[in-house]
Each structure stands twice: as structure tokens, then as C-alpha cells.
mmCIF file of C-alpha atoms in Angstrom:
data_model
loop_
_atom_site.group_PDB
_atom_site.id
_atom_site.type_symbol
_atom_site.label_atom_id
_atom_site.label_comp_id
_atom_site.label_asym_id
_atom_site.label_seq_id
_atom_site.Cartn_x
_atom_site.Cartn_y
_atom_site.Cartn_z
ATOM 1 C CA UNK A 959 -0.202 0.071 0.034
ATOM 2 C CA UNK A 960 1.166 3.230 -0.301
ATOM 3 C CA UNK A 961 1.020 6.579 1.443
ATOM 4 C CA UNK A 962 -0.122 9.526 0.659
ATOM 5 C CA UNK A 963 0.748 11.447 -2.222
ATOM 6 C CA UNK A 964 2.651 14.965 -1.056
ATOM 7 C CA UNK A 965 4.221 17.397 -3.472
ATOM 8 C CA UNK A 966 7.105 18.046 -0.697
ATOM 9 C CA UNK A 967 8.677 15.192 1.148
ATOM 10 C CA UNK A 968 11.064 13.794 -1.357
ATOM 11 C CA UNK A 969 8.907 9.773 -1.272
ATOM 12 C CA UNK A 970 6.352 8.436 -3.292
ATOM 13 C CA UNK A 971 4.302 8.498 -5.088
ATOM 14 C CA UNK A 972 6.039 9.646 -8.274
ATOM 15 C CA UNK A 973 3.180 10.639 -9.910
ATOM 16 C CA UNK A 974 -0.400 11.577 -9.251
ATOM 17 C CA UNK A 975 -3.775 11.545 -11.534
ATOM 18 C CA UNK A 976 -6.665 13.623 -9.960
ATOM 19 C CA UNK A 977 -8.392 16.491 -10.496
ATOM 20 C CA UNK A 978 -7.777 20.562 -10.227
ATOM 21 C CA UNK A 979 -10.820 21.001 -7.579
ATOM 22 C CA UNK A 980 -8.656 18.503 -5.856
ATOM 23 C CA UNK A 981 -8.323 20.228 -2.200
ATOM 24 C CA UNK A 982 -5.183 17.964 -1.767
ATOM 25 C CA UNK A 983 -3.592 19.798 -4.795
ATOM 26 C CA UNK A 984 -4.133 23.632 -3.656
ATOM 27 C CA UNK A 985 -2.714 22.180 0.069
ATOM 28 C CA UNK A 986 -0.090 20.597 -1.303
ATOM 29 C CA UNK A 987 0.998 22.921 -4.335
ATOM 30 C CA UNK A 988 0.039 25.806 -1.366
ATOM 31 C CA UNK A 989 3.319 23.590 1.099
ATOM 32 C CA UNK A 990 5.628 23.490 -1.729
ATOM 33 C CA UNK A 991 5.864 27.307 -2.518
ATOM 34 C CA UNK A 992 5.577 28.355 1.321
ATOM 35 C CA UNK A 993 9.106 26.460 1.860
ATOM 36 C CA UNK A 994 9.902 27.873 -1.393
ATOM 37 C CA UNK A 995 9.463 25.409 -4.162
ATOM 38 C CA UNK A 996 8.692 25.841 -7.422
ATOM 39 C CA UNK A 997 4.974 25.193 -9.326
ATOM 40 C CA UNK A 998 4.580 24.401 -13.005
ATOM 41 C CA UNK A 999 1.661 24.021 -15.392
ATOM 42 C CA UNK A 1000 2.027 22.162 -18.362
ATOM 43 C CA UNK A 1001 -0.737 21.888 -20.943
ATOM 44 C CA UNK A 1002 -1.136 17.951 -21.142
ATOM 45 C CA UNK A 1003 -3.721 19.314 -24.768
ATOM 46 C CA UNK A 1004 0.426 19.892 -26.649
ATOM 47 C CA UNK A 1005 1.391 16.146 -25.552
ATOM 48 C CA UNK A 1006 0.002 14.541 -28.558
ATOM 49 C CA UNK A 1007 2.705 12.187 -29.047
ATOM 50 C CA UNK A 1008 6.531 11.322 -28.364
ATOM 51 C CA UNK A 1009 7.486 14.606 -29.933
ATOM 52 C CA UNK A 1010 5.198 16.850 -28.705
ATOM 53 C CA UNK A 1011 6.136 15.557 -25.733
ATOM 54 C CA UNK A 1012 9.496 16.004 -25.658
ATOM 55 C CA UNK A 1013 9.150 20.174 -27.182
ATOM 56 C CA UNK A 1014 6.118 21.145 -24.843
ATOM 57 C CA UNK A 1015 8.761 19.525 -21.290
ATOM 58 C CA UNK A 1016 11.907 21.311 -22.891
ATOM 59 C CA UNK A 1017 10.421 24.959 -23.735
ATOM 60 C CA UNK A 1018 8.483 24.808 -20.950
ATOM 61 C CA UNK A 1019 11.444 23.786 -18.641
ATOM 62 C CA UNK A 1020 14.253 25.887 -20.328
ATOM 63 C CA UNK A 1021 15.815 22.824 -20.902
ATOM 64 C CA UNK A 1022 19.540 22.525 -22.295
ATOM 65 C CA UNK A 1023 20.493 22.228 -25.729
ATOM 66 C CA UNK A 1024 22.055 19.188 -25.427
ATOM 67 C CA UNK A 1025 17.844 17.192 -24.623
ATOM 68 C CA UNK A 1026 18.275 14.401 -26.885
ATOM 69 C CA UNK A 1027 14.243 14.608 -27.335
ATOM 70 C CA UNK A 1028 14.000 10.870 -26.694
ATOM 71 C CA UNK A 1029 12.345 9.832 -23.314
ATOM 72 C CA UNK A 1030 16.001 8.810 -21.961
ATOM 73 C CA UNK A 1031 17.051 12.298 -21.863
ATOM 74 C CA UNK A 1032 13.839 13.035 -20.468
ATOM 75 C CA UNK A 1033 15.045 11.333 -17.726
ATOM 76 C CA UNK A 1034 18.009 12.990 -17.219
ATOM 77 C CA UNK A 1035 17.598 16.390 -17.996
ATOM 78 C CA UNK A 1036 14.441 16.540 -16.035
ATOM 79 C CA UNK A 1037 16.613 14.684 -13.166
ATOM 80 C CA UNK A 1038 19.575 17.373 -13.713
ATOM 81 C CA UNK A 1039 16.994 20.287 -14.403
ATOM 82 C CA UNK A 1040 17.871 23.428 -12.461
ATOM 83 C CA UNK A 1041 15.640 26.596 -14.823
ATOM 84 C CA UNK A 1042 16.928 29.908 -14.853
ATOM 85 C CA UNK A 1043 17.018 31.633 -11.876
ATOM 86 C CA UNK A 1044 15.677 28.351 -9.883
ATOM 87 C CA UNK A 1045 18.598 26.509 -8.429
ATOM 88 C CA UNK A 1046 17.665 23.606 -6.510
ATOM 89 C CA UNK A 1047 14.977 23.968 -5.079
ATOM 90 C CA UNK A 1048 12.293 21.194 -5.055
ATOM 91 C CA UNK A 1049 9.544 21.049 -8.049
ATOM 92 C CA UNK A 1050 5.815 20.475 -8.909
ATOM 93 C CA UNK A 1051 5.103 19.696 -12.417
ATOM 94 C CA UNK A 1052 0.941 19.952 -13.124
ATOM 95 C CA UNK A 1053 -0.019 18.235 -17.036
ATOM 96 C CA UNK A 1054 -2.927 20.270 -16.903
ATOM 97 C CA UNK A 1055 -5.712 19.552 -19.429
ATOM 98 C CA UNK A 1056 -4.423 16.021 -19.363
ATOM 99 C CA UNK A 1057 -7.924 13.722 -19.896
ATOM 100 C CA UNK A 1058 -6.709 12.808 -23.653
ATOM 101 C CA UNK A 1059 -3.569 11.076 -23.217
ATOM 102 C CA UNK A 1060 -5.941 8.043 -21.915
ATOM 103 C CA UNK A 1061 -5.515 6.615 -25.367
ATOM 104 C CA UNK A 1062 -2.242 7.823 -26.511
ATOM 105 C CA UNK A 1063 -0.175 4.266 -27.084
ATOM 106 C CA UNK A 1064 2.844 5.967 -25.009
ATOM 107 C CA UNK A 1065 1.355 6.688 -21.403
ATOM 108 C CA UNK A 1066 2.753 4.177 -19.630
ATOM 109 C CA UNK A 1067 6.086 4.628 -20.813
ATOM 110 C CA UNK A 1068 5.654 7.928 -19.758
ATOM 111 C CA UNK A 1069 4.666 7.493 -16.627
ATOM 112 C CA UNK A 1070 7.377 5.375 -16.043
ATOM 113 C CA UNK A 1071 9.990 7.901 -17.640
ATOM 114 C CA UNK A 1072 8.501 10.828 -14.906
ATOM 115 C CA UNK A 1073 8.445 8.447 -12.204
ATOM 116 C CA UNK A 1074 12.033 7.279 -12.444
ATOM 117 C CA UNK A 1075 13.620 10.724 -12.394
ATOM 118 C CA UNK A 1076 11.597 12.180 -9.673
ATOM 119 C CA UNK A 1077 13.685 9.114 -8.033
ATOM 120 C CA UNK A 1078 16.543 9.867 -9.218
ATOM 121 C CA UNK A 1079 16.107 12.869 -7.896
ATOM 122 C CA UNK A 1080 14.286 12.574 -4.274
ATOM 123 C CA UNK A 1081 17.811 9.993 -3.238
ATOM 124 C CA UNK A 1082 20.344 12.167 -5.048
ATOM 125 C CA UNK A 1083 21.222 10.178 -7.664
ATOM 126 C CA UNK A 1084 23.936 10.538 -10.408
ATOM 127 C CA UNK A 1085 23.626 9.057 -14.203
ATOM 128 C CA UNK A 1086 24.297 5.753 -13.432
ATOM 129 C CA UNK A 1087 22.323 5.753 -10.921
ATOM 130 C CA UNK A 1088 24.854 6.196 -7.603
ATOM 131 C CA UNK A 1089 24.252 7.995 -4.695
ATOM 132 C CA UNK A 1090 26.301 11.326 -5.468
ATOM 133 C CA UNK A 1091 26.984 13.035 -2.417
ATOM 134 C CA UNK A 1092 27.630 16.181 -4.716
ATOM 135 C CA UNK A 1093 23.934 16.272 -5.143
ATOM 136 C CA UNK A 1094 20.909 18.434 -3.163
ATOM 137 C CA UNK A 1095 18.594 15.863 -2.637
ATOM 138 C CA UNK A 1096 16.035 17.739 -4.649
ATOM 139 C CA UNK A 1097 12.105 17.115 -4.021
ATOM 140 C CA UNK A 1098 10.683 15.975 -7.628
ATOM 141 C CA UNK A 1099 6.965 15.087 -7.489
ATOM 142 C CA UNK A 1100 4.001 15.418 -11.537
ATOM 143 C CA UNK A 1101 0.669 15.807 -11.763
ATOM 144 C CA UNK A 1102 -1.963 14.852 -13.773
ATOM 145 C CA UNK A 1103 -4.907 16.865 -13.619
ATOM 146 C CA UNK A 1104 -8.360 15.749 -15.184
ATOM 147 C CA UNK A 1105 -11.295 17.919 -16.020
ATOM 148 C CA UNK A 1106 -13.493 15.123 -17.165
ATOM 149 C CA UNK A 1107 -11.979 11.874 -16.211
ATOM 150 C CA UNK A 1108 -12.319 9.671 -13.467
ATOM 151 C CA UNK A 1109 -8.527 9.506 -12.604
ATOM 152 C CA UNK A 1110 -9.428 5.519 -11.792
ATOM 153 C CA UNK A 1111 -9.713 5.700 -16.176
ATOM 154 C CA UNK A 1112 -6.425 6.141 -15.912
ATOM 155 C CA UNK A 1113 -4.792 2.682 -14.105
ATOM 156 C CA UNK A 1114 -4.929 0.501 -16.908
ATOM 157 C CA UNK A 1115 -2.581 2.699 -19.196
ATOM 158 C CA UNK A 1116 -0.980 3.658 -16.687
ATOM 159 C CA UNK A 1117 -0.005 0.594 -15.372
ATOM 160 C CA UNK A 1118 1.855 -0.855 -19.095
ATOM 161 C CA UNK A 1119 4.697 1.852 -17.234
ATOM 162 C CA UNK A 1120 8.371 0.017 -16.862
ATOM 163 C CA UNK A 1121 8.418 -1.187 -13.664
ATOM 164 C CA UNK A 1122 4.426 0.774 -12.790
ATOM 165 C CA UNK A 1123 3.217 0.188 -9.461
ATOM 166 C CA UNK A 1124 -0.929 1.599 -9.511
ATOM 167 C CA UNK A 1125 -3.200 2.026 -6.618
ATOM 168 C CA UNK A 1126 -6.316 4.219 -6.206
ATOM 169 C CA UNK A 1127 -6.718 5.845 -2.917
ATOM 170 C CA UNK A 1128 -8.951 8.814 -2.102
ATOM 171 C CA UNK A 1129 -10.411 9.147 -5.402
ATOM 172 C CA UNK A 1130 -6.212 9.379 -6.817
ATOM 173 C CA UNK A 1131 -4.802 7.478 -8.599
ATOM 174 C CA UNK A 1132 -1.191 7.088 -7.425
ATOM 175 C CA UNK A 1133 1.821 6.287 -9.567
ATOM 176 C CA UNK A 1134 5.502 4.986 -8.142
ATOM 177 C CA UNK A 1135 8.011 2.167 -9.059
ATOM 178 C CA UNK A 1136 8.478 -1.350 -7.900
ATOM 179 C CA UNK A 1137 11.041 -4.021 -9.209
ATOM 180 C CA UNK A 1138 14.687 -4.600 -7.426
ATOM 181 C CA UNK A 1139 16.395 -1.715 -9.268
ATOM 182 C CA UNK A 1140 14.052 0.498 -7.519
ATOM 183 C CA UNK A 1141 14.102 0.163 -4.006
ATOM 184 C CA UNK A 1142 10.627 -0.161 -2.564
ATOM 185 C CA UNK A 1143 10.476 2.207 -5.066
ATOM 186 C CA UNK A 1144 10.422 4.805 -1.902
ATOM 187 C CA UNK A 1145 14.098 6.502 -0.946
ATOM 188 C CA UNK A 1146 13.215 5.702 2.395
ATOM 189 C CA UNK A 1147 14.025 1.920 1.508
ATOM 190 C CA UNK A 1148 17.375 2.896 0.680
ATOM 191 C CA UNK A 1149 20.156 3.888 4.022
ATOM 192 C CA UNK A 1150 22.467 5.577 1.748
ATOM 193 C CA UNK A 1151 20.070 8.045 0.757
ATOM 194 C CA UNK A 1152 18.710 9.717 4.109
ATOM 195 C CA UNK A 1153 21.183 12.335 4.300
#
């Protein structure tokens, strides 16, 4: 069973599907901003295929020119993200109007990629998956905001992602990573990451 979702703590679940009027969202984004964190909003209607996902993230997060416009590069750039003037701030990325992503054939992979990026950022891991003593742990979470689709409708598609586990809780769909490569899907289960 996954724990209650958060945008301020460095733990799973990494991806949440919910409504834009969910009181949890208002509370968590306010708490993140109060702690000097960032809340960025992307438009899910612009994400019709993988190429448009890469363009949207690159534009809105001001990825540097080395961004390779592929899934691995998205993991790397989200993991390394330090936008202009943002330094090492905790980050929540809200994907608004995400209803149409239900019909995309890449949703499971997209969820897996976002969860991997968040797992690396929250654990302070380098590109090889090793603990990076020089990197500050950064809370990073992703929220898909659904205007007229119930989160439960995304269960099967989101669960198709590599090593992704999903669970419904309080009307929200929560996604995290499972498998031995993602110990517990939660940094609290990795003793070396406690620093």
C-alpha cells in the first residue's frame, strides 16, 4: 500500500492523477511554494505524441541544447533540471488538461519516465544510479490534472509503464516504481540516501 501523496516530501508516489479541484492539490502546492519550491504547469493538450511531449517539456522547463528529445534524455534532463534562477528548488510539475493522454499509446512509458526522473532526483542519484554526494536531494513530483475523466480510467494505461505500480486512494490514482532496481519505490527504503 502506498502512502498518502505529497509534493513536499522526498518519497513516493511520484506521479498522481487527480482533478484540478482536488483540495489535496491546493494544500500541497501551497505548502511547496511556502517552502520556496516551484510549481510549473504544462498543457497536456499539447502532448499528442512523444515528439510533442519532448518539445513541451524542453520549452517550458528551458532544457539546455543538449536535450536529445527522447525518453532517456527526458529522464536525464528532469533529473538534472536547474532552470534559470531556480537552483536546487523542489519542484512539482502539473500537467493540466491531461484527459486526452488516456488514449495515447505512450502513457505507460511516459508515467514510467516521470517516476524514474523523480526517483533519481528525490534520492540524489547520479546518471549511473549511484549516490551523488555532491548533489542536493530535490523533491520532484508530477501531477496529471483531469478535467472530466475519473483517475480510475487511467489505471490500466498507467500500469503499462516499465516497473510501474498503481493504486487508487481517496479518488486519486497514484503511481510509483517497483522492482529490485527501484528499492521499495521509495527513498526511505534506501539507507544510503538518508543524508
